[in-house]
Each structure stands twice: as C-alpha cells, then as structure tokens.
Amino acid sequence: MSAEIEKRLAELEEAGLRRRTRLVSGPQGAHVMLDGRSVLLLCSNNYLGLADHSRVKEAAVAAAERWGAGAGGSRLVSGTMTIHQRLEERLAAFKGSERALVFGSGYLANLGVLQALGTEGTLICSDELNHASIVDGCRLARARTAVYAHNDVEHLRWLLERAPERDALVVTDSVFSMDGDLAPLEELGELTAARGARLIVDEAHATGCVGPGGRGAVAEAGLDGAEHVVIVGTLGKALGSYGAFVASSALVRELLVNTARPFIFSTAPPPAALGGALAALELLSEEPERVAQLQSRARTLCDELAREGFDVAGSSTQIVPLVVGEARQAMAICEAALELGVFAQAIRPPTVPEGTSRLRLAVMASHTKEELREAARTLGRAALKAGFRPGEGIPVAAASGPRQERLEGWAA
Ligand SMILES: Cc1ncc(COP(=O)(O)O)c(C=O)c1O
C-alpha cells in the first residue's frame, strides 16, 4: 500500500508537479518571514490587507469571547447564532440581494449551490477555466454538465440552444482565479435571462476588489438583485477572514438550507471568522478608497512587468499571471525569485491547463508602488536566471486550453 503511494509521489516529482507547503511565520502582510527569511509576498489573496488589520483582529477576538470558539454543529442541528444572522444581513445588503447564506468555505459553497440547483434534468454550462470547486460541484450535481470555451458567449449560446433540458444553469468565475480576466457578465446576464436559465457567479476574487465600493463584478454589470443571478462570495480573500456565502433570492436560500449538503452536513463557520468578516465589511464601506488603491497598484505592477518584457495584457485585475509554459521552468523562476527576496508561487497543472504553468502574482493594496517596481525588476532577473526570456511567455488568451475534463454528453 505504501509502495503505491511512494510510486505516485515519485511520478509527481518526475513530472515537476510535486507540491510542498512553505512555512510562514506571522500574518499575511506585504512582507512575510518565509522559511526564516523576510520576503515580499506577491501571492496572497489578502488583497486589501485586512487579514492583519487591527479592527478585523479585534472583532474576531470579541466574537470568540462572546459566542465561543466554535459553532457547535450544523445550524440545522444546534441553531443559528445571532452572529450568523447579522453577517448574512450585512452580506445581502452588500451584494444587493434579497438574502445570503453563510458556508464553511468557498469550496463548500460552490459544491452546495451546484448540487442543490443542478438537479436531474438540468443542464449546467460551465466555463472551461472555472475554479476546481465549481468543477467538483458539477461532479456532485445530478445534472448533465457541458463545458464552454473560456468566456465564449457564442459557444455558450450554441450549447443552450441545442440543450434538450428545460432547465439550465450557467456558472462562471467573475474574476478568473488564475488568469485575472473578467467574465462578460452583462452578456451572460442577458443570455441567461432570455433562456430562462439561472446564472451562478463565483465572486471569490471580485468581492472587495472590483465594482462599486468593492461590491463585485455582478454589481458592476448592473446584475445585482437580478432574480435569476446567484452569487458565491468568499470571506477568506479580500475580506481577510475565512468562510463564504451565497447571495440570492429568499427562495433559493430556502432551497439551499433544505438541500445543500455542505450546509446541512457540516459544522457552521466559527464566530471569530464571522466577526472578522463583519469588521472587514464595515471597513470597506468606511474606506472604499482601498479598492481604488488595489486597482491602481495592480496597474503599477502590470506597467512595470511590461517594461521588463513580460506579456501581461490578459489581466485586468489584481491577479497577474506570468505564463511560462513548462512546470519545471515555472518552479525554477519561482525559486530564483525567492532567492532574490520575492515570493510568487508557481502554479502548475492540474490547477492550470497543461503547458501553461505560471507565476500567479497577486497584488495587495498594502504593497507600495516602489515595492512593486522592485518586484517586477526582480522577476525579470529571476526569469533570466532560470533561462527564460520574458518576451517568450505565452499570452494568456492563447494559453487557455480545456482544463475541466469534458463531462459526458457534450460534443462541440
Ligand atoms: C474562484 C474561486 N472560487 C472558490 C474558491 C474557494 O474558496 P475558499 O478558499 O473559501 O474555499 C477559490 C479559492 O481559491 C477560488 O479561487
């Protein structure tokens, strides 16, 4: 039995795909102590720097003092704490939806929403570059799944027109987690409304980062409050805490409470995480300039990387991929950058399609412009050291290939 596991790990090593975690001491700030050395952190989703904000931390501590360290069980068994209810009211108002429902994580929220809405006789249309939790949600659902080409509305229309199913769901990231580009939400909103289909939008990397006051790409597209739109958002990225939520109509929420397995069969998120998220939402409404600062910092990094010869045209958000191609080369650049004091994690298959390994850079509002300028220069040097000329990178659009396996029943 152990020999089989060792063999699988050796195969991963051989392919340059073996993972290991690195040890970080201290919070996710612009700089972290990594394996004992201070480095610039350029791969954290703590986009607004709120994970280490004094008010967020104090609110987390206060919530633990008042409600205890744990929620005690599934809310259907041991009850909804008042802090769950309070956060859900705040999240619904923030997202402009009728109601919200908190989940243990974004991974669980995507599983829950797709499994609950994707019943037998439904067609789920999923963008080929959607996050793994959406892919797994499609697997858990009893619906048939069709994968459409990345951001290709015409391909999606083609699929929907030919679908024999009466009910259909379209599911997409709004900010794509590994590419930093945006889904064409206005068109998707129109197309789904015309077909009588539901549109599920994963705003994990949009919440707190894009749209008016950081309310997300759905709000930016004017789809907030639309009855057919269901939003998944996370608390663990820009909101600096942990957990997730679904913002939807009251009817969909009621269905989730009754049928979403990750809600029913899992302990509710702990009070400290909810208290931290509440404080983060408060900070965001008091200081919306944090969002503008994040976007401005992202532009600075892109400009500086372009100056170094990197192709970063595909990104329009705080997520900036440097697509390298081969997994080993991406790892070599990552290690060379670390040596020079910049931590930018390499992302390899199966997280991204074969042949599109990359450094996924994530900007934080708390990075200074000078830090980002210096980081771009460092990455340029690291690339050369690893034998990679920045101009030779694969443009994101060309690099994007099918990542989800083609689930049964679809041939385009
Ligand atoms: C697009 C997207 N959706 C969902 C998730 C999962 O969220 P969580 O980390 O809260 O489980 C992630 C996490 O990386 C993500 O990138």
Short mmCIF file of C-alpha atoms and ligand atoms in Angstrom, two decimals:
data_model
loop_
_atom_site.label_atom_id
_atom_site.label_comp_id
_atom_site.label_asym_id
_atom_site.label_seq_id
_atom_site.Cartn_x
_atom_site.Cartn_y
_atom_site.Cartn_z
CA MET A 1 0.00 0.00 0.00
CA SER A 2 2.79 2.41 0.97
CA ALA A 3 4.78 1.40 -2.11
CA GLU A 4 1.88 2.52 -4.32
CA ILE A 5 1.76 5.93 -2.58
CA GLU A 6 5.53 6.33 -2.87
CA LYS A 7 5.29 5.50 -6.58
CA ARG A 8 2.61 8.13 -7.15
CA LEU A 9 4.64 10.76 -5.30
CA ALA A 10 7.75 9.83 -7.30
CA GLU A 11 5.76 10.25 -10.52
CA LEU A 12 4.70 13.73 -9.44
CA GLU A 13 8.33 14.56 -8.62
CA GLU A 14 9.46 13.28 -12.00
CA ALA A 15 6.90 15.45 -13.81
CA GLY A 16 7.88 18.54 -11.80
CA LEU A 17 4.45 18.52 -10.15
CA ARG A 18 5.26 17.55 -6.54
CA ARG A 19 3.94 20.13 -4.04
CA ARG A 20 5.20 21.19 -0.67
CA THR A 21 3.99 23.91 1.66
CA ARG A 22 6.34 26.64 2.83
CA LEU A 23 6.47 27.80 6.43
CA VAL A 24 5.36 31.38 7.06
CA SER A 25 5.69 32.98 10.47
CA GLY A 26 3.47 35.96 11.12
CA PRO A 27 0.47 37.39 9.30
CA GLN A 28 -0.07 37.79 5.54
CA GLY A 29 1.41 41.27 5.14
CA ALA A 30 3.29 42.83 2.25
CA HIS A 31 6.38 41.16 3.71
CA VAL A 32 6.47 37.78 5.43
CA MET A 33 9.05 35.62 7.14
CA LEU A 34 9.25 32.59 4.86
CA ASP A 35 11.33 29.63 5.96
CA GLY A 36 13.13 32.09 8.25
CA ARG A 37 13.77 34.87 5.64
CA SER A 38 11.94 38.14 5.05
CA VAL A 39 10.47 38.25 1.51
CA LEU A 40 7.97 40.37 -0.39
CA LEU A 41 4.70 38.43 -0.50
CA LEU A 42 3.26 38.55 -4.02
CA CYS A 43 0.89 35.58 -3.99
CA SER A 44 -1.59 36.12 -1.16
CA ASN A 45 -5.33 36.67 -1.64
CA ASN A 46 -5.34 39.09 1.31
CA TYR A 47 -5.90 41.74 -1.37
CA LEU A 48 -6.95 44.62 0.87
CA GLY A 49 -4.54 43.82 3.67
CA LEU A 50 -7.47 43.26 6.05
CA ALA A 51 -6.37 39.87 7.45
CA ASP A 52 -3.94 41.72 9.68
CA HIS A 53 -6.00 44.88 10.29
CA SER A 54 -6.31 45.69 13.98
CA ARG A 55 -10.10 46.20 13.81
CA VAL A 56 -10.63 42.89 11.99
CA LYS A 57 -8.49 41.03 14.52
CA GLU A 58 -10.15 42.72 17.49
CA ALA A 59 -13.61 41.90 16.12
CA ALA A 60 -12.57 38.25 15.68
CA VAL A 61 -11.36 38.11 19.28
CA ALA A 62 -14.50 39.85 20.57
CA ALA A 63 -16.74 37.40 18.66
CA ALA A 64 -14.87 34.42 20.13
CA GLU A 65 -15.25 35.94 23.62
CA ARG A 66 -18.97 36.48 23.17
CA TRP A 67 -20.03 33.39 21.17
CA GLY A 68 -17.18 30.95 21.88
CA ALA A 69 -14.56 29.37 19.67
CA GLY A 70 -16.84 27.07 17.69
CA ALA A 71 -20.39 27.00 16.32
CA GLY A 72 -21.04 23.59 17.86
CA GLY A 73 -22.58 21.90 14.84
CA SER A 74 -24.64 22.30 11.72
CA ARG A 75 -27.08 25.19 12.10
CA LEU A 76 -29.94 22.81 11.37
CA VAL A 77 -28.98 20.88 14.48
CA SER A 78 -27.56 23.27 17.08
CA GLY A 79 -29.08 26.52 15.80
CA THR A 80 -28.15 29.72 14.02
CA MET A 81 -26.11 32.04 16.23
CA THR A 82 -27.09 35.69 16.16
CA ILE A 83 -23.72 36.50 14.57
CA HIS A 84 -24.50 34.22 11.58
CA GLN A 85 -27.73 36.09 11.09
CA ARG A 86 -26.12 39.50 11.46
CA LEU A 87 -23.40 38.72 8.92
CA GLU A 88 -25.92 37.31 6.44
CA GLU A 89 -27.98 40.51 6.65
CA ARG A 90 -24.85 42.58 6.02
CA LEU A 91 -23.72 40.40 3.12
CA ALA A 92 -27.14 40.51 1.43
CA ALA A 93 -27.15 44.32 1.67
CA PHE A 94 -23.55 44.49 0.39
CA LYS A 95 -24.33 42.31 -2.63
CA GLY A 96 -27.77 43.86 -3.26
CA SER A 97 -29.53 40.52 -2.99
CA GLU A 98 -32.62 39.52 -1.05
CA ARG A 99 -30.85 37.10 1.29
CA ALA A 100 -27.50 35.47 2.00
CA LEU A 101 -26.42 32.15 3.50
CA VAL A 102 -23.02 31.56 5.06
CA PHE A 103 -20.98 28.41 4.25
CA GLY A 104 -17.80 26.97 5.76
CA SER A 105 -15.68 27.89 2.72
CA GLY A 106 -15.94 28.90 -0.93
CA TYR A 107 -15.19 25.33 -1.88
CA LEU A 108 -18.19 24.15 0.13
CA ALA A 109 -20.43 26.96 -1.13
CA ASN A 110 -19.78 26.01 -4.77
CA LEU A 111 -20.39 22.34 -4.04
CA GLY A 112 -23.61 23.22 -2.23
CA VAL A 113 -25.09 25.62 -4.73
CA LEU A 114 -24.35 23.43 -7.77
CA GLN A 115 -25.54 20.24 -6.11
CA ALA A 116 -28.73 21.91 -4.84
CA LEU A 117 -29.67 23.67 -8.08
CA GLY A 118 -28.19 21.17 -10.54
CA THR A 119 -30.86 18.52 -10.25
CA GLU A 120 -31.55 15.71 -12.68
CA GLY A 121 -32.95 17.04 -15.94
CA THR A 122 -30.96 20.30 -15.65
CA LEU A 123 -28.05 21.30 -17.87
CA ILE A 124 -25.09 23.05 -16.22
CA CYS A 125 -22.92 25.09 -18.60
CA SER A 126 -19.53 25.76 -17.03
CA ASP A 127 -16.66 27.95 -18.32
CA GLU A 128 -13.61 25.81 -19.08
CA LEU A 129 -11.41 27.87 -16.75
CA ASN A 130 -13.73 27.81 -13.75
CA HIS A 131 -12.26 27.10 -10.32
CA ALA A 132 -11.80 23.48 -9.21
CA SER A 133 -14.58 23.83 -6.63
CA ILE A 134 -17.03 24.53 -9.47
CA VAL A 135 -15.73 21.51 -11.39
CA ASP A 136 -16.25 19.39 -8.27
CA GLY A 137 -19.70 20.94 -7.70
CA CYS A 138 -20.65 19.85 -11.23
CA ARG A 139 -19.48 16.34 -10.38
CA LEU A 140 -21.62 16.27 -7.25
CA ALA A 141 -24.71 17.59 -9.04
CA ARG A 142 -27.05 15.15 -10.74
CA ALA A 143 -27.34 17.47 -13.73
CA ARG A 144 -25.57 16.98 -17.05
CA THR A 145 -22.61 19.34 -17.45
CA ALA A 146 -21.37 20.97 -20.63
CA VAL A 147 -18.10 22.92 -20.68
CA TYR A 148 -17.97 26.03 -22.87
CA ALA A 149 -14.84 27.69 -24.24
CA HIS A 150 -13.43 30.35 -21.96
CA ASN A 151 -15.62 33.48 -21.95
CA ASP A 152 -17.10 32.42 -25.30
CA VAL A 153 -20.71 33.66 -25.22
CA GLU A 154 -21.41 32.36 -28.73
CA HIS A 155 -20.31 28.86 -27.78
CA LEU A 156 -22.50 29.06 -24.69
CA ARG A 157 -25.48 30.25 -26.75
CA TRP A 158 -24.90 27.34 -29.15
CA LEU A 159 -24.96 24.88 -26.25
CA LEU A 160 -28.06 26.38 -24.67
CA GLU A 161 -29.96 26.40 -27.97
CA ARG A 162 -29.29 22.71 -28.51
CA ALA A 163 -29.88 21.55 -24.94
CA PRO A 164 -32.86 19.22 -24.64
CA GLU A 165 -33.12 20.07 -20.93
CA ARG A 166 -35.83 22.51 -19.92
CA ASP A 167 -33.82 23.93 -17.02
CA ALA A 168 -30.31 25.30 -17.38
CA LEU A 169 -27.66 26.86 -15.14
CA VAL A 170 -24.67 28.82 -16.34
CA VAL A 171 -21.76 29.02 -13.92
CA THR A 172 -18.70 31.22 -14.14
CA ASP A 173 -15.97 32.84 -12.07
CA SER A 174 -16.34 36.62 -12.38
CA VAL A 175 -12.62 37.30 -11.88
CA PHE A 176 -10.80 34.17 -13.07
CA SER A 177 -8.57 32.99 -10.28
CA MET A 178 -5.51 32.02 -12.33
CA ASP A 179 -5.80 34.48 -15.24
CA GLY A 180 -7.10 37.68 -13.66
CA ASP A 181 -9.51 38.38 -16.51
CA LEU A 182 -13.21 39.14 -16.18
CA ALA A 183 -16.25 37.18 -17.37
CA PRO A 184 -18.57 39.01 -19.82
CA LEU A 185 -21.28 39.25 -17.16
CA GLU A 186 -23.60 41.69 -18.92
CA GLU A 187 -23.88 39.37 -21.91
CA LEU A 188 -24.17 36.30 -19.71
CA GLY A 189 -26.89 38.02 -17.70
CA GLU A 190 -28.88 38.80 -20.85
CA LEU A 191 -28.42 35.40 -22.41
CA THR A 192 -29.46 33.52 -19.29
CA ALA A 193 -32.46 35.80 -18.67
CA ALA A 194 -33.65 35.25 -22.27
CA ARG A 195 -33.27 31.44 -21.92
CA GLY A 196 -34.95 31.40 -18.51
CA ALA A 197 -31.70 29.99 -17.08
CA ARG A 198 -30.02 30.75 -13.80
CA LEU A 199 -26.58 32.42 -13.72
CA ILE A 200 -24.27 31.43 -10.86
CA VAL A 201 -21.33 33.81 -10.47
CA ASP A 202 -18.35 32.99 -8.29
CA GLU A 203 -17.13 36.33 -6.96
CA ALA A 204 -14.31 34.89 -4.82
CA HIS A 205 -11.71 37.23 -6.34
CA ALA A 206 -14.11 40.06 -7.17
CA THR A 207 -15.61 40.66 -3.73
CA GLY A 208 -13.80 43.62 -2.21
CA CYS A 209 -11.68 44.08 -5.36
CA VAL A 210 -13.84 45.25 -8.25
CA GLY A 211 -17.14 47.03 -8.79
CA PRO A 212 -18.64 49.96 -6.91
CA GLY A 213 -17.20 50.02 -3.38
CA GLY A 214 -15.75 46.53 -3.96
CA ARG A 215 -19.25 45.05 -4.27
CA GLY A 216 -18.08 42.85 -7.12
CA ALA A 217 -18.36 42.36 -10.86
CA VAL A 218 -22.05 41.44 -10.67
CA ALA A 219 -22.81 44.89 -9.23
CA GLU A 220 -20.52 46.46 -11.85
CA ALA A 221 -22.55 44.73 -14.59
CA GLY A 222 -25.81 46.02 -13.07
CA LEU A 223 -26.97 42.48 -12.28
CA ASP A 224 -27.18 42.88 -8.51
CA GLY A 225 -30.61 41.99 -7.27
CA ALA A 226 -31.49 40.17 -10.52
CA GLU A 227 -33.77 37.30 -9.55
CA HIS A 228 -32.03 34.75 -11.79
CA VAL A 229 -28.49 35.55 -10.56
CA VAL A 230 -26.91 33.64 -7.67
CA ILE A 231 -23.63 34.94 -6.25
CA VAL A 232 -21.00 32.92 -4.43
CA GLY A 233 -18.57 35.05 -2.44
CA THR A 234 -15.77 34.26 -0.04
CA LEU A 235 -14.73 35.77 3.27
CA GLY A 236 -11.17 34.41 3.12
CA LYS A 237 -9.69 36.60 0.41
CA ALA A 238 -10.22 40.40 0.28
CA LEU A 239 -12.35 40.25 3.43
CA GLY A 240 -9.38 38.86 5.31
CA SER A 241 -11.17 36.14 7.28
CA TYR A 242 -12.43 32.64 6.49
CA GLY A 243 -15.68 31.17 5.15
CA ALA A 244 -18.02 32.01 2.31
CA PHE A 245 -21.59 32.89 1.40
CA VAL A 246 -24.25 32.57 -1.26
CA ALA A 247 -26.24 35.75 -2.01
CA SER A 248 -29.54 35.01 -3.75
CA SER A 249 -33.31 35.32 -3.69
CA ALA A 250 -35.07 34.20 -0.50
CA LEU A 251 -36.44 31.22 -2.41
CA VAL A 252 -33.02 29.93 -3.49
CA ARG A 253 -31.73 30.43 0.04
CA GLU A 254 -34.59 28.35 1.37
CA LEU A 255 -33.72 25.60 -1.10
CA LEU A 256 -30.06 25.69 -0.02
CA VAL A 257 -31.00 25.41 3.66
CA ASN A 258 -33.07 22.36 2.81
CA THR A 259 -30.93 20.58 0.23
CA ALA A 260 -27.32 21.87 0.06
CA ARG A 261 -25.33 19.03 1.61
CA PRO A 262 -22.30 21.14 2.68
CA PHE A 263 -24.68 23.40 4.62
CA ILE A 264 -26.67 20.56 6.14
CA PHE A 265 -23.88 18.11 6.98
CA SER A 266 -21.06 20.39 8.13
CA THR A 267 -20.37 22.50 11.22
CA ALA A 268 -21.24 26.17 10.74
CA PRO A 269 -18.33 28.62 10.45
CA PRO A 270 -16.87 29.78 13.77
CA PRO A 271 -17.84 33.10 15.40
CA ALA A 272 -14.32 34.57 15.18
CA ALA A 273 -14.29 34.22 11.39
CA LEU A 274 -17.73 35.81 11.13
CA GLY A 275 -16.82 38.66 13.49
CA GLY A 276 -13.67 39.36 11.46
CA ALA A 277 -15.67 39.42 8.22
CA LEU A 278 -18.25 41.80 9.71
CA ALA A 279 -15.48 44.23 10.67
CA ALA A 280 -13.94 43.91 7.19
CA LEU A 281 -17.27 44.80 5.57
CA GLU A 282 -17.56 47.80 7.86
CA LEU A 283 -14.04 48.94 6.93
CA LEU A 284 -14.81 48.53 3.26
CA SER A 285 -17.86 50.78 3.46
CA GLU A 286 -15.96 53.39 5.53
CA GLU A 287 -12.84 53.29 3.33
CA PRO A 288 -13.86 52.40 -0.25
CA GLU A 289 -10.61 54.04 -1.42
CA ARG A 290 -8.89 50.76 -0.50
CA VAL A 291 -10.46 49.23 -3.63
CA ALA A 292 -9.22 52.03 -5.89
CA GLN A 293 -5.78 51.71 -4.32
CA LEU A 294 -5.72 47.97 -5.07
CA GLN A 295 -6.64 48.58 -8.70
CA SER A 296 -4.05 51.33 -9.03
CA ARG A 297 -1.35 49.10 -7.52
CA ALA A 298 -2.31 46.33 -9.95
CA ARG A 299 -1.84 48.76 -12.86
CA THR A 300 1.57 49.75 -11.49
CA LEU A 301 2.69 46.12 -11.35
CA CYS A 302 1.42 45.42 -14.89
CA ASP A 303 3.16 48.51 -16.29
CA GLU A 304 6.43 47.59 -14.62
CA LEU A 305 6.23 43.96 -15.76
CA ALA A 306 5.51 45.08 -19.32
CA ARG A 307 8.63 47.24 -19.09
CA GLU A 308 10.58 44.08 -18.19
CA GLY A 309 9.20 42.45 -21.35
CA PHE A 310 6.51 40.26 -19.75
CA ASP A 311 3.19 39.86 -21.56
CA VAL A 312 0.55 40.81 -19.01
CA ALA A 313 -2.12 42.13 -21.36
CA GLY A 314 -4.61 39.42 -20.39
CA SER A 315 -5.04 40.59 -16.81
CA SER A 316 -7.36 43.44 -15.90
CA THR A 317 -7.41 42.91 -12.14
CA GLN A 318 -5.19 42.38 -9.10
CA ILE A 319 -4.33 38.85 -10.33
CA VAL A 320 -1.46 38.95 -12.82
CA PRO A 321 -0.26 35.68 -14.37
CA LEU A 322 3.22 35.34 -15.85
CA VAL A 323 2.62 32.36 -18.09
CA VAL A 324 5.83 30.40 -18.60
CA GLY A 325 4.65 27.09 -20.08
CA GLU A 326 6.60 24.21 -18.60
CA ALA A 327 6.11 23.30 -14.92
CA ARG A 328 9.82 22.90 -14.13
CA GLN A 329 10.67 26.25 -15.64
CA ALA A 330 7.90 27.98 -13.67
CA MET A 331 9.30 26.37 -10.50
CA ALA A 332 12.85 27.45 -11.41
CA ILE A 333 11.75 31.08 -11.81
CA CYS A 334 9.80 30.89 -8.54
CA GLU A 335 12.89 29.59 -6.69
CA ALA A 336 15.17 32.18 -8.33
CA ALA A 337 12.76 34.98 -7.34
CA LEU A 338 12.65 33.67 -3.78
CA GLU A 339 16.45 33.76 -3.63
CA LEU A 340 16.18 37.41 -4.63
CA GLY A 341 13.53 38.14 -1.98
CA VAL A 342 10.19 37.86 -3.85
CA PHE A 343 7.67 35.13 -3.06
CA ALA A 344 5.50 34.50 -6.15
CA GLN A 345 4.23 30.93 -6.14
CA ALA A 346 4.41 28.87 -9.32
CA ILE A 347 1.07 27.35 -10.33
CA ARG A 348 1.16 24.08 -12.25
CA PRO A 349 -1.29 21.50 -13.63
CA PRO A 350 -3.87 20.41 -12.68
CA THR A 351 -4.59 23.90 -11.26
CA VAL A 352 -3.91 25.35 -14.73
CA PRO A 353 -4.01 23.62 -18.13
CA GLU A 354 -1.03 21.53 -19.27
CA GLY A 355 1.69 23.69 -20.83
CA THR A 356 0.53 26.89 -19.12
CA SER A 357 2.39 26.77 -15.81
CA ARG A 358 2.84 30.23 -14.47
CA LEU A 359 3.72 32.51 -11.64
CA ARG A 360 0.40 33.82 -10.35
CA LEU A 361 1.09 37.25 -8.93
CA ALA A 362 -1.45 38.74 -6.55
CA VAL A 363 -1.24 42.42 -5.70
CA MET A 364 -2.31 43.79 -2.32
CA ALA A 365 -3.45 47.35 -1.63
CA SER A 366 -0.78 47.40 1.08
CA HIS A 367 2.10 46.98 -1.42
CA THR A 368 3.86 50.26 -2.12
CA LYS A 369 4.49 51.33 -5.71
CA GLU A 370 8.21 51.12 -5.08
CA GLU A 371 7.90 47.54 -3.79
CA LEU A 372 6.03 46.57 -6.94
CA ARG A 373 8.55 48.29 -9.23
CA GLU A 374 11.37 46.47 -7.48
CA ALA A 375 9.43 43.17 -7.61
CA ALA A 376 9.00 43.49 -11.39
CA ARG A 377 12.74 44.04 -11.81
CA THR A 378 13.45 41.07 -9.54
CA LEU A 379 11.10 38.84 -11.52
CA GLY A 380 12.81 39.91 -14.75
CA ARG A 381 16.18 38.92 -13.27
CA ALA A 382 14.79 35.66 -11.87
CA ALA A 383 13.34 34.73 -15.28
CA LEU A 384 16.69 35.28 -17.00
CA LYS A 385 18.48 33.34 -14.27
CA ALA A 386 16.13 30.42 -14.92
CA GLY A 387 16.85 30.61 -18.66
CA PHE A 388 13.53 32.22 -19.63
CA ARG A 389 13.28 35.38 -21.69
CA PRO A 390 10.20 37.32 -20.53
CA GLY A 391 9.06 38.14 -24.10
CA GLU A 392 8.77 34.42 -24.80
CA GLY A 393 5.85 33.95 -22.43
CA ILE A 394 2.64 32.53 -23.75
CA PRO A 395 -0.12 35.16 -23.96
CA VAL A 396 -2.91 34.24 -21.59
CA ALA A 397 -5.62 34.03 -24.26
CA ALA A 398 -3.55 31.62 -26.35
CA ALA A 399 -2.51 29.67 -23.29
CA SER A 400 -6.01 28.95 -22.08
CA GLY A 401 -6.93 25.42 -23.04
CA PRO A 402 -9.52 22.99 -21.75
CA ARG A 403 -8.84 22.26 -18.10
CA GLN A 404 -12.01 20.57 -16.97
CA GLU A 405 -12.41 17.17 -18.45
CA ARG A 406 -15.24 17.13 -20.94
CA LEU A 407 -18.08 15.71 -18.92
CA GLU A 408 -20.34 13.20 -20.59
CA GLY A 409 -22.91 14.23 -23.10
CA TRP A 410 -21.22 17.15 -24.78
CA ALA A 411 -19.51 17.28 -28.12
CA ALA A 412 -18.82 20.67 -29.65
C1 LIG B 1 -12.75 31.23 -7.85
C2 LIG B 1 -12.68 30.54 -6.52
N1 LIG B 1 -13.79 30.03 -6.01
C3 LIG B 1 -13.81 29.40 -4.82
C4 LIG B 1 -12.65 29.26 -4.09
C5 LIG B 1 -12.68 28.53 -2.79
O1 LIG B 1 -12.78 29.42 -1.74
P1 LIG B 1 -12.26 29.01 -0.29
O2 LIG B 1 -10.79 29.23 -0.31
O3 LIG B 1 -13.01 29.90 0.63
O4 LIG B 1 -12.62 27.57 -0.10
C6 LIG B 1 -11.46 29.78 -4.57
C7 LIG B 1 -10.24 29.64 -3.75
O5 LIG B 1 -9.15 29.77 -4.11
C8 LIG B 1 -11.47 30.43 -5.83
O6 LIG B 1 -10.34 30.90 -6.36
#
